[in-house]
Coordinates of C-alpha atoms in Angstrom, one line a residue:
M1 CA 1.1 5.8 7.2
K2 CA -1.9 3.4 6.6
K3 CA -4.1 2.0 9.5
I4 CA -3.7 -1.8 10.1
P5 CA -6.3 -3.3 9.9
K6 CA -8.3 -1.0 7.7
Y7 CA -11.1 -3.5 7.5
K8 CA -12.5 -6.4 9.7
R9 CA -11.5 -8.9 7.3
D10 CA -8.0 -7.6 7.3
E11 CA -7.5 -8.9 10.7
F12 CA -6.7 -12.6 9.5
T13 CA -7.0 -12.9 5.6
F14 CA -5.6 -15.3 3.1
V15 CA -3.9 -13.3 0.3
S16 CA -3.9 -14.7 -3.2
N17 CA -1.3 -14.0 -6.1
L18 CA -2.6 -11.5 -8.4
S19 CA -3.0 -12.9 -12.1
Q20 CA -5.5 -13.6 -14.5
Y21 CA -6.4 -16.7 -12.7
T22 CA -7.4 -14.6 -9.5
A23 CA -8.7 -11.3 -10.9
N24 CA -10.5 -11.7 -14.5
D25 CA -13.5 -9.7 -15.7
K26 CA -14.6 -12.6 -17.7
Y27 CA -14.9 -14.8 -14.5
P28 CA -16.5 -12.4 -11.9
N29 CA -16.2 -15.0 -9.0
T30 CA -12.4 -14.3 -9.1
Y31 CA -13.2 -10.8 -7.4
Q32 CA -14.5 -12.5 -4.4
R33 CA -11.1 -12.4 -2.9
D34 CA -10.3 -10.4 0.3
A35 CA -6.7 -9.6 -0.7
Y36 CA -4.0 -9.9 -3.2
L37 CA -0.2 -9.7 -3.6
L38 CA 1.9 -8.9 -6.4
S39 CA 5.6 -9.9 -6.4
E40 CA 7.7 -7.2 -7.9
H41 CA 9.0 -9.9 -10.4
Y42 CA 6.0 -9.9 -12.3
T43 CA 5.3 -6.3 -12.2
N44 CA 4.3 -5.1 -16.0
A45 CA 1.7 -3.0 -17.8
R46 CA -1.0 -5.6 -17.4
T47 CA -0.5 -7.0 -13.7
V48 CA -0.3 -3.1 -12.4
D49 CA -3.6 -2.6 -14.3
L50 CA -5.1 -5.3 -12.5
A51 CA -3.8 -4.1 -9.2
R52 CA -5.3 -0.8 -9.8
K53 CA -8.5 -2.6 -10.4
V54 CA -8.5 -4.8 -7.3
K55 CA -7.3 -1.5 -5.4
K56 CA -10.6 0.2 -6.4
R57 CA -12.4 -3.0 -5.3
R58 CA -11.0 -2.1 -1.9
N59 CA -9.1 -5.2 -1.6
L60 CA -6.0 -5.4 0.7
L61 CA -3.1 -5.1 -1.7
I62 CA 0.5 -6.3 -0.8
S63 CA 3.5 -5.7 -3.1
D64 CA 6.4 -8.4 -2.6
N65 CA 10.1 -7.6 -3.3
G66 CA 10.3 -10.6 -5.9
N67 CA 13.3 -12.2 -4.0
Y68 CA 12.1 -15.5 -3.7
S69 CA 12.6 -16.0 -7.6
R70 CA 16.3 -14.9 -6.8
M71 CA 16.6 -17.2 -4.0
K72 CA 15.7 -20.0 -6.3
A73 CA 18.2 -18.9 -8.9
V74 CA 21.3 -18.7 -6.5
A75 CA 19.9 -22.3 -4.9
K76 CA 20.1 -23.7 -8.4
Q77 CA 23.9 -23.7 -8.3
Y78 CA 24.4 -25.3 -5.0
E79 CA 21.4 -27.5 -4.2
Q80 CA 23.1 -30.8 -5.8
G81 CA 26.2 -30.1 -3.9
G82 CA 24.7 -29.4 -0.7
L83 CA 22.5 -32.6 -1.1
L84 CA 25.7 -34.6 -1.8
L85 CA 27.0 -33.5 1.4
L86 CA 23.9 -34.2 3.5
R87 CA 24.4 -37.8 2.0
Q88 CA 27.7 -38.2 3.2
A89 CA 26.8 -36.8 6.7
K90 CA 24.0 -39.3 7.0
K91 CA 26.3 -42.1 6.0
E92 CA 29.2 -41.1 8.3
Q93 CA 26.3 -40.4 11.3
Q94 CA 25.2 -44.1 10.7
Q95 CA 28.8 -45.5 10.4
Y96 CA 30.5 -43.7 12.8
G97 CA 28.2 -41.8 15.1
Q98 CA 29.4 -38.4 14.1
L99 CA 30.5 -36.2 11.3
S100 CA 34.0 -36.0 9.9
N101 CA 36.0 -32.7 10.3
E102 CA 36.3 -33.1 6.5
T103 CA 32.6 -32.9 6.3
R104 CA 31.8 -30.1 8.6
L105 CA 34.7 -28.0 6.8
A106 CA 33.1 -28.7 3.4
R107 CA 29.9 -27.4 4.8
Q108 CA 31.5 -24.3 6.2
Q109 CA 33.2 -23.9 2.8
L110 CA 29.8 -24.2 0.9
M111 CA 28.2 -21.9 3.1
R112 CA 30.5 -19.3 2.6
E113 CA 30.2 -19.8 -1.0
I114 CA 26.5 -19.4 -0.8
A115 CA 26.7 -16.2 1.4
Q116 CA 29.2 -14.7 -1.2
S117 CA 26.7 -15.8 -3.8
C118 CA 23.8 -14.2 -2.3
Q119 CA 25.6 -10.7 -1.8
K120 CA 26.4 -10.7 -5.4
Q121 CA 22.8 -11.2 -6.0
V122 CA 22.0 -8.4 -4.0
E123 CA 24.6 -6.2 -5.2
E124 CA 23.6 -6.8 -9.0
T125 CA 20.1 -6.2 -8.2
N126 CA 18.5 -2.8 -9.0
Y127 CA 16.7 -2.3 -5.7
K128 CA 15.9 1.4 -6.9
K129 CA 13.8 0.0 -9.4
V130 CA 12.6 -2.8 -7.3
I131 CA 11.0 -0.2 -4.9
Q132 CA 9.6 2.1 -7.5
D133 CA 8.2 -1.2 -9.0
Q134 CA 6.6 -2.1 -5.8
L135 CA 5.5 1.4 -5.0
L136 CA 3.7 1.5 -8.5
I137 CA 0.5 -0.4 -7.4
R138 CA 0.4 1.8 -4.5
P139 CA 0.2 -1.3 -1.9
D140 CA -1.2 -1.4 1.7
Y141 CA 1.9 -3.6 2.7
L142 CA 5.2 -3.8 1.2
I143 CA 7.6 -6.6 1.7
G144 CA 10.9 -4.7 2.6
M145 CA 14.5 -5.7 1.5
E146 CA 16.3 -8.6 2.6
D147 CA 19.4 -10.6 3.1
L148 CA 18.9 -13.8 0.7
T149 CA 21.1 -16.3 2.4
I150 CA 19.4 -18.1 5.0
P151 CA 16.4 -19.6 2.6
V152 CA 19.2 -20.5 0.0
L153 CA 21.0 -22.5 2.9
M154 CA 17.7 -24.2 3.9
L155 CA 17.2 -24.9 0.3
C156 CA 20.3 -26.6 -0.2
H157 CA 20.0 -28.7 2.7
L158 CA 22.8 -27.2 5.0
M159 CA 20.5 -26.5 7.8
H160 CA 19.3 -29.9 8.5
P161 CA 19.7 -31.0 12.1
I162 CA 22.5 -33.7 11.5
F163 CA 24.9 -30.5 11.0
Q164 CA 23.7 -29.2 14.4
P165 CA 23.4 -25.5 13.1
Q166 CA 23.6 -22.8 15.4
A167 CA 21.6 -19.6 15.5
L168 CA 24.5 -17.6 15.9
A169 CA 25.9 -18.8 12.7
I170 CA 23.2 -16.9 10.7
L171 CA 23.1 -13.5 12.9
D172 CA 24.9 -11.7 10.4
Y173 CA 22.6 -12.6 7.7
Q174 CA 19.5 -11.6 9.8
N175 CA 21.3 -8.4 10.9
N176 CA 22.3 -7.6 6.8
T177 CA 18.4 -7.8 6.4
F178 CA 17.7 -5.1 9.4
Q179 CA 20.3 -3.0 7.9
Y180 CA 18.6 -3.2 4.5
V181 CA 15.5 -2.2 5.9
K182 CA 17.1 0.8 7.5
D183 CA 18.7 1.7 4.3
Q184 CA 15.7 1.4 2.4
Q185 CA 13.4 3.7 5.0
S186 CA 16.2 6.3 4.9
G187 CA 15.9 6.6 1.4
R188 CA 19.1 5.2 0.4
Y189 CA 17.4 3.4 -2.7
G190 CA 15.0 6.1 -3.7
S191 CA 11.5 6.8 -3.3
K192 CA 11.6 8.0 0.4
Q193 CA 8.4 9.7 0.3
G194 CA 6.6 6.8 -1.4
L195 CA 7.8 4.5 1.3
E196 CA 6.3 6.8 3.9
T197 CA 2.8 6.1 2.7
V198 CA 3.0 2.4 2.9
N199 CA 3.5 -0.2 5.8
N200 CA 6.9 -1.6 5.6
F201 CA 7.1 -5.3 6.6
T202 CA 10.3 -6.5 7.7
V203 CA 11.4 -9.9 7.0
L204 CA 12.4 -12.4 9.2
H205 CA 14.5 -15.5 8.0
A206 CA 14.9 -18.5 10.3
Y207 CA 15.4 -22.0 10.2
D208 CA 14.0 -23.4 13.6
Y209 CA 12.8 -22.0 16.9
D210 CA 16.0 -20.5 18.4
S211 CA 16.9 -18.7 15.2
A212 CA 13.5 -17.5 14.9
Y213 CA 13.6 -16.1 18.4
Q214 CA 17.0 -14.3 17.7
A215 CA 15.5 -12.7 14.7
G216 CA 12.4 -11.5 16.6
K217 CA 14.0 -10.0 19.5
N218 CA 16.8 -8.2 17.4
A219 CA 14.1 -6.7 15.3
L220 CA 12.0 -5.1 18.4
N221 CA 13.4 -1.6 17.8
L222 CA 13.2 -1.7 13.9
A223 CA 10.0 -3.5 13.1
K224 CA 7.4 -0.8 13.6
D225 CA 5.0 -1.7 10.8
G226 CA 4.9 -5.5 10.8
L227 CA 6.9 -8.5 10.4
A228 CA 7.0 -11.3 7.6
I229 CA 8.1 -14.8 8.2
S230 CA 9.6 -16.4 5.6
Y231 CA 8.0 -20.2 5.0
G232 CA 9.9 -20.6 1.6
G233 CA 12.7 -23.0 3.1
P234 CA 10.7 -24.8 5.7
M235 CA 7.6 -25.8 3.8
H236 CA 9.6 -27.0 0.9
S237 CA 11.3 -29.6 3.4
R238 CA 10.6 -33.1 2.3
R239 CA 12.7 -34.4 5.4
W240 CA 11.5 -36.6 8.3
I241 CA 13.0 -35.8 11.6
D242 CA 13.2 -37.3 15.0
C243 CA 14.5 -34.3 17.0
L244 CA 13.9 -30.7 17.6
R245 CA 15.9 -28.1 19.2
I246 CA 14.0 -25.3 21.0
G247 CA 15.7 -22.9 23.7
G248 CA 19.1 -25.0 23.2
N249 CA 17.5 -28.1 24.5
K250 CA 17.1 -31.0 22.3
I251 CA 13.6 -32.5 22.1
Q252 CA 13.7 -36.0 20.8
L253 CA 10.5 -37.4 19.1
S254 CA 9.5 -40.9 19.6
E255 CA 9.4 -41.7 15.6
K256 CA 10.5 -39.7 12.6
L257 CA 7.9 -37.2 11.4
P258 CA 7.6 -34.8 8.6
E259 CA 9.7 -31.7 9.2
A260 CA 7.8 -29.0 7.3
Y261 CA 4.8 -28.9 9.6
L262 CA 7.0 -28.9 13.0
I263 CA 9.5 -26.2 11.8
A264 CA 6.5 -23.9 10.4
Q265 CA 5.2 -24.0 13.7
T266 CA 8.3 -23.9 16.0
I267 CA 9.5 -21.1 13.7
T268 CA 6.4 -18.9 14.3
Q269 CA 6.6 -19.5 17.9
G270 CA 10.0 -18.4 18.0
A271 CA 9.1 -15.2 16.3
I272 CA 6.2 -14.5 18.8
N273 CA 8.2 -15.1 21.7
G274 CA 11.2 -13.0 20.6
H275 CA 8.8 -10.3 19.5
P276 CA 6.1 -10.3 21.9
T277 CA 3.7 -7.4 21.0
N278 CA 0.6 -7.2 19.0
I279 CA 2.4 -6.2 15.7
P280 CA 0.8 -7.2 12.3
F281 CA 2.4 -10.4 10.8
H282 CA 2.7 -11.7 7.1
I283 CA 3.5 -15.1 6.5
L284 CA 5.1 -16.0 3.3
G285 CA 4.4 -19.3 1.8
V286 CA 1.7 -21.4 3.6
G287 CA -1.2 -22.6 2.0
T288 CA -2.1 -26.0 3.8
P289 CA -5.4 -25.7 5.3
I290 CA -4.8 -26.7 9.2
L291 CA -1.7 -24.9 9.2
I292 CA -3.8 -21.9 8.3
A293 CA -6.0 -22.4 11.5
L294 CA -3.1 -23.3 13.5
I295 CA -1.1 -20.0 12.6
G296 CA -4.3 -18.2 13.4
Y297 CA -4.3 -19.4 16.7
Q298 CA -0.7 -18.9 17.5
L299 CA -0.7 -15.4 16.2
R300 CA -4.1 -14.6 18.2
H301 CA -2.5 -11.6 19.9
S302 CA -1.5 -10.1 16.6
K303 CA -3.8 -7.3 15.5
A304 CA -3.4 -8.5 11.9
I305 CA -2.3 -11.4 10.2
S306 CA -2.1 -12.1 6.4
I307 CA -1.1 -15.3 4.6
D308 CA -0.2 -15.8 1.2
S309 CA 0.8 -18.7 -1.0
T310 CA 0.5 -20.1 -4.5
A311 CA -0.1 -23.4 -3.2
P312 CA -4.0 -23.3 -3.7
F313 CA -3.5 -22.9 -7.6
K314 CA -0.4 -25.4 -7.8
D315 CA -2.3 -27.8 -5.7
A316 CA -5.4 -27.5 -7.7
F317 CA -3.4 -28.1 -10.9
I318 CA -1.9 -31.6 -9.6
G319 CA -5.4 -32.6 -8.5
K320 CA -5.2 -31.6 -4.8
L321 CA -8.4 -30.3 -3.2
Y322 CA -8.7 -28.7 0.2
G323 CA -11.4 -30.1 2.5
Y324 CA -13.1 -28.2 5.4
K325 CA -16.5 -29.8 6.4
N326 CA -15.3 -33.0 8.3
A327 CA -11.4 -31.7 8.8
Y328 CA -9.2 -29.2 7.3
L329 CA -7.4 -31.3 4.8
K330 CA -5.4 -31.8 1.5
M331 CA -7.4 -34.4 -0.3
D332 CA -6.1 -36.4 -3.4
M333 CA -8.8 -35.7 -6.2
F334 CA -9.0 -39.3 -7.3
K335 CA -9.5 -40.7 -3.8
L336 CA -12.3 -38.3 -3.1
V337 CA -13.9 -39.2 -6.3
A338 CA -13.6 -42.5 -5.3
Y339 CA -15.0 -42.3 -2.1
C340 CA -17.9 -40.5 -3.4
L341 CA -18.8 -43.2 -6.0
I342 CA -18.4 -46.0 -3.7
Q343 CA -20.5 -44.4 -1.1
D344 CA -23.0 -43.2 -3.9
V345 CA -23.0 -39.5 -2.4
P346 CA -22.1 -37.2 -5.4
F347 CA -19.5 -34.1 -4.2
E348 CA -21.2 -30.8 -3.8
D349 CA -20.2 -27.8 -2.4
K350 CA -21.9 -24.2 -2.0
S351 CA -18.6 -22.3 -3.1
P352 CA -19.5 -20.0 -6.0
F353 CA -16.4 -21.6 -7.9
Y354 CA -17.8 -24.6 -8.1
Q355 CA -21.4 -23.8 -8.4
S356 CA -20.8 -21.8 -11.7
F357 CA -18.5 -24.2 -13.2
A358 CA -21.1 -27.3 -12.3
Q359 CA -23.7 -25.1 -14.0
K360 CA -21.7 -24.6 -17.0
Y361 CA -20.7 -28.3 -17.4
E362 CA -22.7 -31.1 -16.7
H363 CA -21.9 -33.7 -14.0
D364 CA -23.1 -37.1 -14.2
W365 CA -22.1 -39.3 -11.2
K366 CA -24.6 -41.9 -11.9
G367 CA -23.4 -42.3 -15.5
L368 CA -19.4 -42.8 -14.2
R369 CA -20.5 -45.2 -11.6
D370 CA -22.4 -47.3 -14.1
K371 CA -19.3 -47.1 -16.3
L372 CA -17.0 -48.0 -13.8
G373 CA -19.3 -50.6 -12.5
V374 CA -18.8 -49.8 -8.9
R375 CA -19.7 -51.9 -6.0
P376 CA -19.7 -51.3 -2.3
N377 CA -16.9 -53.7 -1.6
N378 CA -14.6 -51.6 -4.0
T379 CA -11.9 -49.9 -2.0
V380 CA -11.2 -46.4 -2.4
K381 CA -7.3 -46.9 -3.6
E382 CA -8.5 -49.7 -6.2
L383 CA -10.9 -47.4 -7.5
A384 CA -8.7 -44.1 -7.6
S385 CA -6.3 -46.1 -9.3
K386 CA -8.7 -46.8 -12.2
L387 CA -9.6 -43.2 -12.2
R388 CA -5.8 -42.1 -12.6
E389 CA -5.7 -44.2 -15.8
R390 CA -8.8 -43.0 -17.4
G391 CA -8.8 -39.2 -16.8
D392 CA -10.9 -38.8 -20.2
W393 CA -13.9 -40.6 -18.3
L394 CA -13.5 -37.8 -15.7
Q395 CA -13.7 -35.3 -18.2
D396 CA -16.8 -36.9 -20.0
Y397 CA -18.8 -37.5 -16.6
L398 CA -17.1 -35.4 -13.7
P399 CA -15.4 -32.6 -15.7
F400 CA -14.5 -30.8 -12.5
F401 CA -12.1 -33.2 -11.7
T402 CA -10.7 -33.7 -14.9
P403 CA -6.6 -34.1 -14.6
I404 CA -5.0 -31.1 -16.2
T405 CA -2.9 -32.1 -19.1
G406 CA -1.5 -30.0 -22.3
T407 CA -4.1 -31.9 -24.4
L408 CA -7.1 -30.1 -23.0
E409 CA -9.1 -27.5 -25.1
A410 CA -8.0 -24.0 -24.2
A411 CA -11.3 -22.5 -23.1
F412 CA -12.1 -25.4 -21.0
L413 CA -8.5 -25.7 -19.7
Q414 CA -9.1 -21.8 -18.4
D415 CA -12.5 -22.6 -16.9
L416 CA -11.1 -25.4 -14.8
R417 CA -8.2 -23.8 -13.6
I418 CA -10.0 -20.9 -12.4
A419 CA -12.7 -23.1 -10.8
R420 CA -10.5 -25.7 -8.9
A421 CA -7.9 -22.9 -8.0
G422 CA -10.9 -20.8 -6.8
Y423 CA -12.5 -23.4 -4.6
N424 CA -9.4 -23.9 -3.0
Y425 CA -9.0 -20.4 -2.1
W426 CA -12.7 -20.6 -1.0
V427 CA -12.0 -23.2 1.5
L428 CA -9.1 -21.1 3.0
K429 CA -11.3 -18.1 3.0
Q430 CA -13.9 -20.0 5.2
I431 CA -11.3 -21.1 7.7
C432 CA -10.2 -17.5 7.9
R433 CA -13.7 -16.5 8.6
K434 CA -13.8 -18.9 11.6
V435 CA -10.4 -17.7 12.9
R436 CA -11.7 -13.9 12.8
A437 CA -15.0 -15.1 14.6
K438 CA -13.0 -16.7 17.5
R439 CA -10.3 -14.2 18.3
S440 CA -12.3 -12.1 20.8
D441 CA -12.8 -15.1 23.1
E442 CA -9.5 -16.7 23.7
N443 CA -10.9 -19.8 25.8
A444 CA -13.4 -20.5 23.0
F445 CA -10.6 -20.1 20.4
K446 CA -8.5 -22.9 22.1
R447 CA -11.2 -25.1 22.4
W448 CA -12.2 -24.7 18.6
I449 CA -8.4 -25.1 17.3
E450 CA -8.4 -28.4 19.6
R451 CA -11.5 -29.6 17.8
Q452 CA -9.8 -28.9 14.4
I453 CA -6.7 -30.8 15.5
D454 CA -8.9 -33.8 16.7
Q455 CA -10.8 -34.0 13.4
Y456 CA -7.6 -33.6 11.5
T457 CA -6.2 -36.7 13.3
K458 CA -9.1 -39.0 12.6
T459 CA -8.9 -38.2 9.0
A460 CA -5.4 -37.5 7.9
S461 CA -2.5 -39.9 7.6
S462 CA -1.1 -41.2 10.8
K463 CA 2.5 -39.3 10.5
W464 CA 1.0 -35.9 9.3
A465 CA -1.5 -36.1 12.1
K466 CA 1.1 -36.7 15.0
A467 CA 3.0 -33.8 13.3
V468 CA -0.1 -31.6 13.7
N469 CA -0.8 -32.7 17.1
F470 CA 3.3 -32.5 18.7
A471 CA 3.9 -29.1 16.8
Y472 CA 0.7 -27.8 18.5
L473 CA 1.5 -29.2 22.1
L474 CA 5.2 -28.1 21.6
T475 CA 4.4 -24.5 20.8
E476 CA 1.8 -24.1 23.3
G477 CA 4.3 -25.6 25.9
H478 CA 7.1 -22.9 24.6
R479 CA 4.5 -19.9 24.7
M480 CA 5.6 -16.9 26.6
V481 CA 3.0 -14.5 25.6

């Protein structure tokens, strides 16, 4: 078994998905990452070679089981049916103040069908080969086998608060995961010797505080190496909610707020309270800057925390850039450029990704300002709208902010993707450094995180700011350790 954490940087680190965009000899800056994750789903000769290369550089290396792709495949079959059922439930709640028995029974039937499909997916998956593929890259951590049902139920809208879901209803699925882990560790799926050389993280699936607490508590005697909390379902939520349930109690919000941040934080707190140890945690699927900081504070008693997400790359692709100088934000690229043009203050950043790109491609802020005829009384919204229409002007004058389309020249597109995704990663790396520096002094850490929340509140949109504030106060109020 390998020591956790092996290096100081592993106490709190963001993990990049291993690919040509994150580890590439032609772009030396890509190797400035601290940790990598490779999904079994993407394991092939090329990625195994990349994994061995970063391993030699002493990067933390994690092997995922590839199940998220399997979950999405199952969810695709039922998502539309679940959405129709949710709409019917909302209609009944609005008209009659309650759900009909017919709707409740239809939900139960759909949940059973999904559970059966998830079970079939597990049975049809060659987990002997999956584990062999995971071990092929000689990882430090390995994400263990898991039941797929809970995330699929969430992706299919069946755990929406309107249905008043109960933690006990998903206990069997959580226990299925624990049994898979026992079977895996016993060698039922082969590779027993190889598995003894890596840290095996047990996956906790939950949809709220109570179900996370239940999972954490029941994993106490099983998860010795580490726990992995799946955020695949919660972070995909686009719902707005006005209540939460914690410890069997209904907590009413004063207004509807975005569910994703609230649920993410309460799930983490439930797992911590259920499993009050310093065990390592891996968070699957969070790349939001402010949440990275909040998770660092929530899990401050854990001896090692790693967080992975494809968000830095996907956000860079759609024009979302991360901020860290004034607040931990996701920024709309067009609004950022518009603000800089109106203020007549060019965007600058010390990250090696931005610096190397800016050295290769000239940026002419004054030229674009003159081209657009920018005036001090222009609004950010107005100017951003113009910039969206003229992506070609951005490419000509400010290439780092070029909208990514299929018409871009291949070499430039590769440079742009690597630079923007790298910049977003770099922001998260700086946040991780800050968190590591604060972990040794809990009082200073608390003051620091509250400062970050305050700065976020002053800058972010009102509803998201309220969600972050409420999530922090809620989890602090229900902290048992």
